[in-house]
Short mmCIF file of N, CA and C in Angstrom, two decimals:
data_model
loop_
_atom_site.label_atom_id
_atom_site.label_comp_id
_atom_site.label_asym_id
_atom_site.label_seq_id
_atom_site.Cartn_x
_atom_site.Cartn_y
_atom_site.Cartn_z
N MET A 1 18.53 3.72 -9.79
CA MET A 1 17.63 2.85 -9.91
C MET A 1 17.73 1.71 -10.84
N THR A 2 17.51 0.53 -10.47
CA THR A 2 17.62 -0.57 -11.37
C THR A 2 16.39 -1.56 -11.26
N ILE A 3 15.76 -1.73 -12.40
CA ILE A 3 14.79 -2.67 -12.43
C ILE A 3 15.12 -4.02 -12.33
N ILE A 4 14.93 -4.78 -11.15
CA ILE A 4 15.48 -6.12 -11.14
C ILE A 4 14.52 -7.28 -11.33
N GLY A 5 13.24 -6.98 -11.61
CA GLY A 5 12.10 -7.94 -12.02
C GLY A 5 10.86 -7.31 -12.30
N ILE A 6 10.22 -8.21 -13.27
CA ILE A 6 8.80 -7.80 -13.68
C ILE A 6 8.01 -9.00 -13.64
N GLY A 7 6.80 -8.94 -13.06
CA GLY A 7 6.02 -10.00 -12.97
C GLY A 7 4.47 -9.75 -13.38
N LEU A 8 3.82 -10.53 -14.08
CA LEU A 8 2.31 -10.31 -14.35
C LEU A 8 1.61 -11.59 -14.18
N ASP A 9 0.31 -11.50 -13.61
CA ASP A 9 -0.38 -12.65 -13.38
C ASP A 9 -1.78 -12.49 -13.80
N LEU A 10 -2.62 -13.35 -14.36
CA LEU A 10 -3.87 -13.28 -14.66
C LEU A 10 -4.77 -14.31 -13.88
N VAL A 11 -5.81 -14.08 -13.34
CA VAL A 11 -6.57 -14.93 -12.56
C VAL A 11 -8.11 -15.01 -13.05
N THR A 12 -8.65 -16.21 -13.43
CA THR A 12 -10.02 -16.37 -13.70
C THR A 12 -10.89 -16.30 -12.51
N ILE A 13 -11.49 -15.23 -12.25
CA ILE A 13 -12.32 -15.11 -11.10
C ILE A 13 -13.24 -16.13 -10.64
N SER A 14 -13.97 -16.69 -11.67
CA SER A 14 -15.03 -17.86 -11.32
C SER A 14 -14.26 -19.05 -10.99
N GLU A 15 -13.10 -19.34 -11.46
CA GLU A 15 -12.39 -20.70 -11.10
C GLU A 15 -11.80 -20.35 -9.68
N PHE A 16 -11.30 -19.22 -9.48
CA PHE A 16 -10.72 -18.90 -8.22
C PHE A 16 -11.75 -18.88 -7.18
N GLY A 17 -13.04 -18.42 -7.41
CA GLY A 17 -14.05 -18.62 -6.60
C GLY A 17 -14.42 -20.11 -6.26
N GLU A 18 -14.28 -20.89 -7.28
CA GLU A 18 -14.59 -22.35 -6.96
C GLU A 18 -13.61 -23.00 -5.96
N GLN A 19 -12.27 -22.50 -6.06
CA GLN A 19 -11.36 -22.95 -5.26
C GLN A 19 -11.68 -22.46 -3.69
N LEU A 20 -12.01 -21.29 -3.73
CA LEU A 20 -12.41 -20.79 -2.22
C LEU A 20 -13.58 -21.51 -1.68
N ASP A 21 -14.39 -21.86 -2.62
CA ASP A 21 -15.74 -22.53 -2.10
C ASP A 21 -15.65 -24.04 -1.73
N ARG A 22 -14.63 -24.66 -2.15
CA ARG A 22 -14.23 -26.01 -1.89
C ARG A 22 -14.35 -26.26 -0.37
N VAL A 23 -15.16 -27.54 -0.09
CA VAL A 23 -15.37 -27.82 1.41
C VAL A 23 -13.97 -28.20 2.09
N GLY A 24 -13.61 -27.55 3.21
CA GLY A 24 -12.40 -27.70 3.90
C GLY A 24 -11.15 -27.12 3.42
N THR A 25 -11.37 -26.07 2.45
CA THR A 25 -10.26 -25.29 1.96
C THR A 25 -9.71 -24.40 3.13
N THR A 26 -8.47 -24.39 3.18
CA THR A 26 -7.78 -23.28 4.10
C THR A 26 -7.06 -22.31 3.45
N MET A 27 -7.34 -22.05 1.95
CA MET A 27 -6.56 -21.07 1.23
C MET A 27 -6.68 -19.74 1.91
N LEU A 28 -7.94 -19.21 2.23
CA LEU A 28 -7.99 -17.93 2.61
C LEU A 28 -7.23 -17.68 3.81
N ARG A 29 -7.26 -18.53 4.91
CA ARG A 29 -6.50 -18.48 6.09
C ARG A 29 -5.05 -18.45 6.05
N GLU A 30 -4.71 -19.34 4.98
CA GLU A 30 -3.15 -19.62 4.88
C GLU A 30 -2.55 -18.84 3.90
N SER A 31 -3.30 -18.08 3.03
CA SER A 31 -2.60 -17.43 1.96
C SER A 31 -2.79 -15.84 2.13
N PHE A 32 -3.76 -15.44 2.94
CA PHE A 32 -4.05 -14.08 3.03
C PHE A 32 -3.96 -13.55 4.42
N THR A 33 -3.48 -12.25 4.57
CA THR A 33 -3.35 -11.94 6.00
C THR A 33 -4.72 -11.63 6.49
N ALA A 34 -4.81 -11.31 7.92
CA ALA A 34 -6.08 -10.77 8.45
C ALA A 34 -6.57 -9.65 7.83
N ALA A 35 -5.69 -8.60 7.46
CA ALA A 35 -5.98 -7.41 7.04
C ALA A 35 -6.56 -7.50 5.66
N GLU A 36 -5.96 -8.40 4.83
CA GLU A 36 -6.54 -8.54 3.42
C GLU A 36 -7.82 -9.34 3.33
N ARG A 37 -8.04 -10.12 4.45
CA ARG A 37 -9.43 -10.71 4.52
C ARG A 37 -10.44 -9.91 4.80
N ARG A 38 -10.10 -9.03 5.86
CA ARG A 38 -11.00 -7.87 6.24
C ARG A 38 -11.30 -6.93 4.91
N TYR A 39 -10.36 -6.46 4.39
CA TYR A 39 -10.42 -5.54 3.16
C TYR A 39 -11.50 -6.30 2.17
N CYS A 40 -11.23 -7.56 1.81
CA CYS A 40 -11.97 -8.31 0.77
C CYS A 40 -13.25 -8.48 1.30
N GLN A 41 -13.54 -8.82 2.64
CA GLN A 41 -14.94 -9.10 2.96
C GLN A 41 -15.61 -7.79 3.05
N SER A 42 -14.98 -6.71 3.17
CA SER A 42 -15.77 -5.37 3.11
C SER A 42 -16.26 -4.90 1.76
N LYS A 43 -15.92 -5.65 0.80
CA LYS A 43 -16.38 -5.51 -0.61
C LYS A 43 -17.71 -6.21 -0.80
N ALA A 44 -18.75 -5.50 -0.39
CA ALA A 44 -20.14 -6.19 -0.48
C ALA A 44 -20.59 -6.86 -1.67
N THR A 45 -20.14 -6.25 -2.75
CA THR A 45 -20.75 -6.74 -4.14
C THR A 45 -20.00 -8.06 -4.52
N ASP A 46 -18.86 -8.23 -4.30
CA ASP A 46 -18.08 -9.51 -4.65
C ASP A 46 -16.79 -9.61 -4.04
N SER A 47 -16.71 -10.14 -2.98
CA SER A 47 -15.16 -10.30 -2.30
C SER A 47 -14.21 -11.23 -3.10
N THR A 48 -14.95 -12.22 -3.99
CA THR A 48 -13.98 -12.88 -4.70
C THR A 48 -13.22 -12.21 -5.72
N ARG A 49 -13.74 -11.06 -6.32
CA ARG A 49 -13.04 -10.22 -7.31
C ARG A 49 -11.74 -9.72 -6.58
N SER A 50 -11.90 -9.11 -5.42
CA SER A 50 -10.89 -8.65 -4.59
C SER A 50 -9.80 -9.66 -4.26
N TYR A 51 -10.29 -10.68 -3.81
CA TYR A 51 -9.27 -11.92 -3.47
C TYR A 51 -8.52 -12.37 -4.71
N ALA A 52 -9.12 -12.47 -5.74
CA ALA A 52 -8.52 -12.86 -7.12
C ALA A 52 -7.35 -11.86 -7.50
N ALA A 53 -7.90 -10.66 -7.31
CA ALA A 53 -6.76 -9.60 -7.76
C ALA A 53 -5.58 -9.61 -6.83
N ARG A 54 -5.81 -9.87 -5.50
CA ARG A 54 -4.71 -9.98 -4.60
C ARG A 54 -3.85 -11.43 -4.75
N TRP A 55 -4.56 -12.23 -5.09
CA TRP A 55 -3.78 -13.44 -5.43
C TRP A 55 -2.89 -13.33 -6.66
N ALA A 56 -3.41 -12.64 -7.76
CA ALA A 56 -2.64 -12.34 -8.89
C ALA A 56 -1.51 -11.39 -8.45
N ALA A 57 -1.66 -10.45 -7.55
CA ALA A 57 -0.43 -9.57 -7.20
C ALA A 57 0.65 -10.52 -6.39
N LYS A 58 0.05 -11.49 -5.60
CA LYS A 58 1.14 -12.23 -4.99
C LYS A 58 1.90 -13.04 -5.86
N GLU A 59 1.22 -13.72 -6.85
CA GLU A 59 1.91 -14.36 -7.89
C GLU A 59 2.84 -13.47 -8.70
N ALA A 60 2.30 -12.40 -9.08
CA ALA A 60 3.23 -11.43 -9.92
C ALA A 60 4.50 -11.04 -9.16
N VAL A 61 4.39 -10.83 -7.83
CA VAL A 61 5.56 -10.58 -7.00
C VAL A 61 6.44 -11.79 -7.07
N LEU A 62 5.93 -13.07 -6.93
CA LEU A 62 6.83 -14.09 -6.96
C LEU A 62 7.39 -14.40 -8.30
N LYS A 63 6.76 -13.92 -9.43
CA LYS A 63 7.40 -14.02 -10.67
C LYS A 63 8.24 -13.05 -10.89
N ALA A 64 8.10 -11.88 -10.54
CA ALA A 64 9.14 -10.81 -10.55
C ALA A 64 10.41 -11.19 -9.87
N TRP A 65 10.27 -11.56 -8.58
CA TRP A 65 11.50 -12.02 -7.79
C TRP A 65 12.00 -13.26 -8.47
N ALA A 66 11.41 -14.25 -8.91
CA ALA A 66 11.98 -15.29 -9.63
C ALA A 66 12.73 -14.77 -10.89
N SER A 67 12.24 -13.99 -11.67
CA SER A 67 13.01 -13.38 -12.97
C SER A 67 14.29 -12.59 -12.42
N SER A 68 14.29 -12.11 -11.20
CA SER A 68 15.44 -11.33 -10.78
C SER A 68 16.60 -12.34 -10.24
N ARG A 69 16.10 -13.52 -10.11
CA ARG A 69 17.00 -14.64 -9.67
C ARG A 69 17.10 -15.68 -10.80
N PHE A 70 16.90 -14.99 -12.02
CA PHE A 70 17.34 -15.86 -13.35
C PHE A 70 16.33 -17.12 -13.28
N ALA A 71 15.00 -16.86 -12.96
CA ALA A 71 13.98 -17.97 -13.11
C ALA A 71 14.33 -18.93 -11.90
N ARG A 72 15.04 -18.81 -10.99
CA ARG A 72 15.00 -19.69 -9.75
C ARG A 72 13.92 -19.29 -8.91
N ARG A 73 13.28 -20.14 -8.15
CA ARG A 73 12.18 -19.74 -7.35
C ARG A 73 12.68 -19.24 -6.15
N PRO A 74 12.14 -18.07 -5.66
CA PRO A 74 12.51 -17.46 -4.39
C PRO A 74 12.57 -18.55 -3.23
N GLN A 75 13.51 -18.62 -2.49
CA GLN A 75 13.65 -19.53 -1.32
C GLN A 75 13.16 -18.81 -0.03
N ILE A 76 11.84 -18.97 0.13
CA ILE A 76 11.18 -18.38 1.24
C ILE A 76 10.17 -19.33 1.85
N GLY A 77 10.31 -20.50 1.71
CA GLY A 77 9.54 -21.55 2.33
C GLY A 77 8.36 -22.17 1.36
N ASP A 78 7.58 -22.99 2.00
CA ASP A 78 6.51 -23.74 1.17
C ASP A 78 5.29 -22.68 0.96
N ASN A 79 5.00 -21.79 1.74
CA ASN A 79 3.97 -21.00 1.51
C ASN A 79 4.36 -19.57 1.74
N PRO A 80 4.61 -18.95 0.65
CA PRO A 80 5.25 -17.57 0.64
C PRO A 80 4.13 -16.56 0.54
N TYR A 81 2.74 -16.93 0.34
CA TYR A 81 1.79 -15.92 0.15
C TYR A 81 1.50 -15.02 1.23
N PRO A 82 1.49 -15.58 2.50
CA PRO A 82 1.20 -14.53 3.65
C PRO A 82 2.39 -13.41 3.77
N LEU A 83 3.53 -13.82 3.27
CA LEU A 83 4.66 -13.07 3.47
C LEU A 83 4.50 -11.76 2.51
N ILE A 84 3.51 -11.91 1.41
CA ILE A 84 3.35 -10.68 0.42
C ILE A 84 1.86 -10.31 0.64
N GLU A 85 1.90 -9.11 1.19
CA GLU A 85 0.68 -8.51 1.62
C GLU A 85 0.34 -7.26 0.55
N VAL A 86 -1.20 -7.30 0.30
CA VAL A 86 -1.46 -6.16 -0.55
C VAL A 86 -2.22 -5.20 0.39
N VAL A 87 -1.72 -4.01 0.55
CA VAL A 87 -2.38 -3.12 1.37
C VAL A 87 -2.90 -1.92 0.55
N ASN A 88 -3.91 -1.17 1.19
CA ASN A 88 -4.34 0.05 0.37
C ASN A 88 -4.17 1.37 1.33
N ASP A 89 -3.70 2.43 0.60
CA ASP A 89 -3.49 3.60 1.14
C ASP A 89 -4.93 4.32 1.50
N ALA A 90 -4.87 5.51 2.06
CA ALA A 90 -6.02 6.18 2.33
C ALA A 90 -6.92 6.52 1.28
N TRP A 91 -6.34 6.58 0.04
CA TRP A 91 -7.16 6.76 -1.22
C TRP A 91 -7.60 5.37 -1.93
N GLY A 92 -7.24 4.33 -1.34
CA GLY A 92 -7.66 3.07 -1.87
C GLY A 92 -6.50 2.45 -2.83
N ARG A 93 -5.40 3.28 -3.06
CA ARG A 93 -4.40 2.71 -3.93
C ARG A 93 -3.70 1.47 -3.30
N PRO A 94 -3.50 0.45 -4.15
CA PRO A 94 -3.03 -0.78 -3.64
C PRO A 94 -1.41 -0.75 -3.57
N SER A 95 -0.73 -1.40 -2.78
CA SER A 95 0.71 -1.51 -2.82
C SER A 95 1.01 -2.81 -2.18
N ILE A 96 2.37 -3.13 -2.07
CA ILE A 96 2.71 -4.14 -1.54
C ILE A 96 3.62 -4.23 -0.22
N ARG A 97 3.27 -4.87 0.84
CA ARG A 97 4.19 -4.89 1.95
C ARG A 97 4.65 -6.23 2.18
N LEU A 98 5.97 -6.42 2.24
CA LEU A 98 6.65 -7.63 2.53
C LEU A 98 6.92 -7.99 3.86
N HIS A 99 6.78 -9.24 4.29
CA HIS A 99 6.99 -9.67 5.72
C HIS A 99 8.06 -10.64 5.80
N GLY A 100 8.49 -10.92 6.95
CA GLY A 100 9.36 -12.11 7.10
C GLY A 100 10.56 -12.19 6.16
N LEU A 101 10.87 -13.53 5.72
CA LEU A 101 11.80 -13.70 4.91
C LEU A 101 11.86 -12.97 3.49
N ALA A 102 10.77 -12.67 3.00
CA ALA A 102 10.48 -11.92 1.84
C ALA A 102 11.04 -10.46 2.15
N ALA A 103 10.81 -9.79 3.23
CA ALA A 103 11.27 -8.51 3.61
C ALA A 103 12.78 -8.67 3.86
N GLU A 104 13.45 -9.74 4.38
CA GLU A 104 14.75 -9.95 4.65
C GLU A 104 15.51 -10.15 3.45
N PHE A 105 15.06 -10.67 2.39
CA PHE A 105 15.48 -11.13 1.14
C PHE A 105 15.67 -9.79 0.18
N LEU A 106 14.57 -8.88 0.27
CA LEU A 106 14.32 -7.71 -0.57
C LEU A 106 14.35 -6.42 0.20
N PRO A 107 15.38 -6.23 1.15
CA PRO A 107 15.28 -5.15 2.07
C PRO A 107 15.08 -3.79 1.45
N ARG A 108 15.74 -3.50 0.33
CA ARG A 108 15.68 -2.18 -0.14
C ARG A 108 14.80 -1.97 -1.44
N VAL A 109 14.31 -3.20 -1.79
CA VAL A 109 13.45 -3.13 -2.91
C VAL A 109 12.27 -2.47 -3.08
N ARG A 110 11.76 -1.79 -3.79
CA ARG A 110 10.64 -1.14 -3.93
C ARG A 110 9.66 -1.92 -4.94
N VAL A 111 8.40 -2.14 -4.55
CA VAL A 111 7.60 -2.96 -5.22
C VAL A 111 6.41 -2.08 -5.88
N HIS A 112 6.39 -1.92 -7.20
CA HIS A 112 5.40 -1.12 -7.74
C HIS A 112 4.23 -2.11 -8.29
N LEU A 113 2.98 -1.63 -8.05
CA LEU A 113 1.92 -2.67 -8.34
C LEU A 113 0.87 -1.98 -9.10
N SER A 114 0.30 -2.78 -10.09
CA SER A 114 -0.99 -2.28 -10.61
C SER A 114 -1.99 -3.52 -10.60
N LEU A 115 -3.15 -3.35 -10.13
CA LEU A 115 -4.27 -4.29 -10.17
C LEU A 115 -5.29 -3.96 -11.14
N THR A 116 -6.02 -5.07 -11.45
CA THR A 116 -7.30 -4.51 -12.44
C THR A 116 -8.09 -5.85 -12.21
N HIS A 117 -9.49 -5.67 -12.61
CA HIS A 117 -10.27 -6.78 -12.71
C HIS A 117 -11.56 -6.28 -13.78
N ASP A 118 -11.78 -7.17 -14.73
CA ASP A 118 -12.85 -6.84 -15.51
C ASP A 118 -13.59 -8.15 -15.97
N GLY A 119 -14.81 -8.13 -15.98
CA GLY A 119 -15.54 -9.29 -16.39
C GLY A 119 -14.99 -10.57 -15.33
N ASP A 120 -14.65 -11.55 -16.04
CA ASP A 120 -14.31 -12.74 -15.21
C ASP A 120 -12.73 -12.75 -15.07
N THR A 121 -12.11 -11.61 -15.19
CA THR A 121 -10.44 -11.80 -15.10
C THR A 121 -10.02 -10.72 -14.15
N ALA A 122 -9.02 -11.09 -13.28
CA ALA A 122 -8.32 -10.32 -12.44
C ALA A 122 -6.85 -10.36 -12.79
N ALA A 123 -6.22 -9.15 -12.80
CA ALA A 123 -4.80 -9.16 -13.21
C ALA A 123 -3.96 -8.34 -12.25
N ALA A 124 -2.52 -8.66 -12.30
CA ALA A 124 -1.57 -7.77 -11.39
C ALA A 124 -0.30 -7.72 -12.29
N MET A 125 0.29 -6.55 -12.27
CA MET A 125 1.63 -6.19 -12.74
C MET A 125 2.56 -5.66 -11.73
N VAL A 126 3.65 -6.27 -11.57
CA VAL A 126 4.56 -5.96 -10.49
C VAL A 126 5.83 -5.42 -11.22
N VAL A 127 6.47 -4.50 -10.71
CA VAL A 127 7.87 -4.27 -11.03
C VAL A 127 8.74 -4.10 -9.77
N LEU A 128 9.88 -4.70 -9.72
CA LEU A 128 10.69 -4.80 -8.51
C LEU A 128 11.76 -3.80 -8.79
N GLU A 129 12.12 -2.76 -8.04
CA GLU A 129 12.97 -1.68 -8.33
C GLU A 129 13.95 -1.52 -7.10
N ASP A 130 15.32 -1.73 -7.51
CA ASP A 130 16.38 -1.57 -6.53
C ASP A 130 16.94 -0.14 -6.76
N PRO A 131 16.76 0.74 -5.73
CA PRO A 131 17.26 2.13 -5.84
C PRO A 131 18.71 2.18 -5.88
N GLY A 132 19.46 1.28 -5.28
CA GLY A 132 20.93 1.11 -5.36
C GLY A 132 21.78 2.39 -5.10
N GLU A 133 23.03 2.21 -5.13
CA GLU A 133 23.99 3.47 -4.65
C GLU A 133 23.83 4.63 -5.84
N PHE A 134 23.58 4.24 -7.16
CA PHE A 134 23.44 5.38 -8.01
C PHE A 134 22.21 6.30 -7.79
N ALA A 135 21.23 5.63 -7.47
CA ALA A 135 19.93 6.34 -7.05
C ALA A 135 20.27 7.31 -5.70
N ASP A 136 21.02 6.87 -4.82
CA ASP A 136 21.39 7.69 -3.55
C ASP A 136 22.15 8.91 -4.17
N LEU A 137 23.22 8.53 -5.04
CA LEU A 137 23.95 9.68 -5.38
C LEU A 137 23.29 10.74 -6.28
N ILE A 138 22.28 10.25 -7.15
CA ILE A 138 21.45 11.14 -7.87
C ILE A 138 20.63 12.02 -6.96
N GLU A 139 20.05 11.65 -5.89
CA GLU A 139 19.30 12.29 -5.07
C GLU A 139 19.83 12.95 -3.91
N GLY A 140 21.46 13.05 -3.89
CA GLY A 140 22.13 13.78 -3.00
C GLY A 140 22.32 13.05 -1.61
N ARG A 141 21.93 11.80 -1.59
CA ARG A 141 22.28 11.21 -0.23
C ARG A 141 23.52 10.53 -0.27
N GLU A 142 23.97 10.09 1.00
CA GLU A 142 25.26 9.34 1.02
C GLU A 142 24.77 7.92 0.51
N ALA A 143 25.62 7.28 -0.21
CA ALA A 143 25.39 5.93 -0.49
C ALA A 143 25.33 4.91 0.70
N SER A 144 24.46 4.07 0.74
CA SER A 144 24.30 3.34 1.85
C SER A 144 25.12 2.10 1.53
N SER A 145 25.54 1.37 2.62
CA SER A 145 26.42 0.19 2.38
C SER A 145 25.55 -1.01 2.55
#
């Protein structure tokens, strides 16, 4: 196992909400998958908190990926956000699912995610892990090429 990148992002929820409320904004449709929008809208108390935490997660993934490339921006197009999806398992635990070019560029990478929000702040921490051949050997599997 090799850690190839770490990313952290903080979002001010009220400012993020102002962006979402701007007339004519397409941010929700262009940056979040349909499943993410359904999940956030299901949060009756305040969907903005859930959106802000997911935005922080997407930014943290991009920062971790950029740090793995020695601070060069990942080359996955002008709008990488819908390629990075926050999903929840049956117990509500969040994780990252990569799509399209993001999945192609990071085929074996495991993305570890932690989300939080408190008061007017949402945050996400991401660690990118490449299991690599050494991890395969330790776990008794044939090293993959």
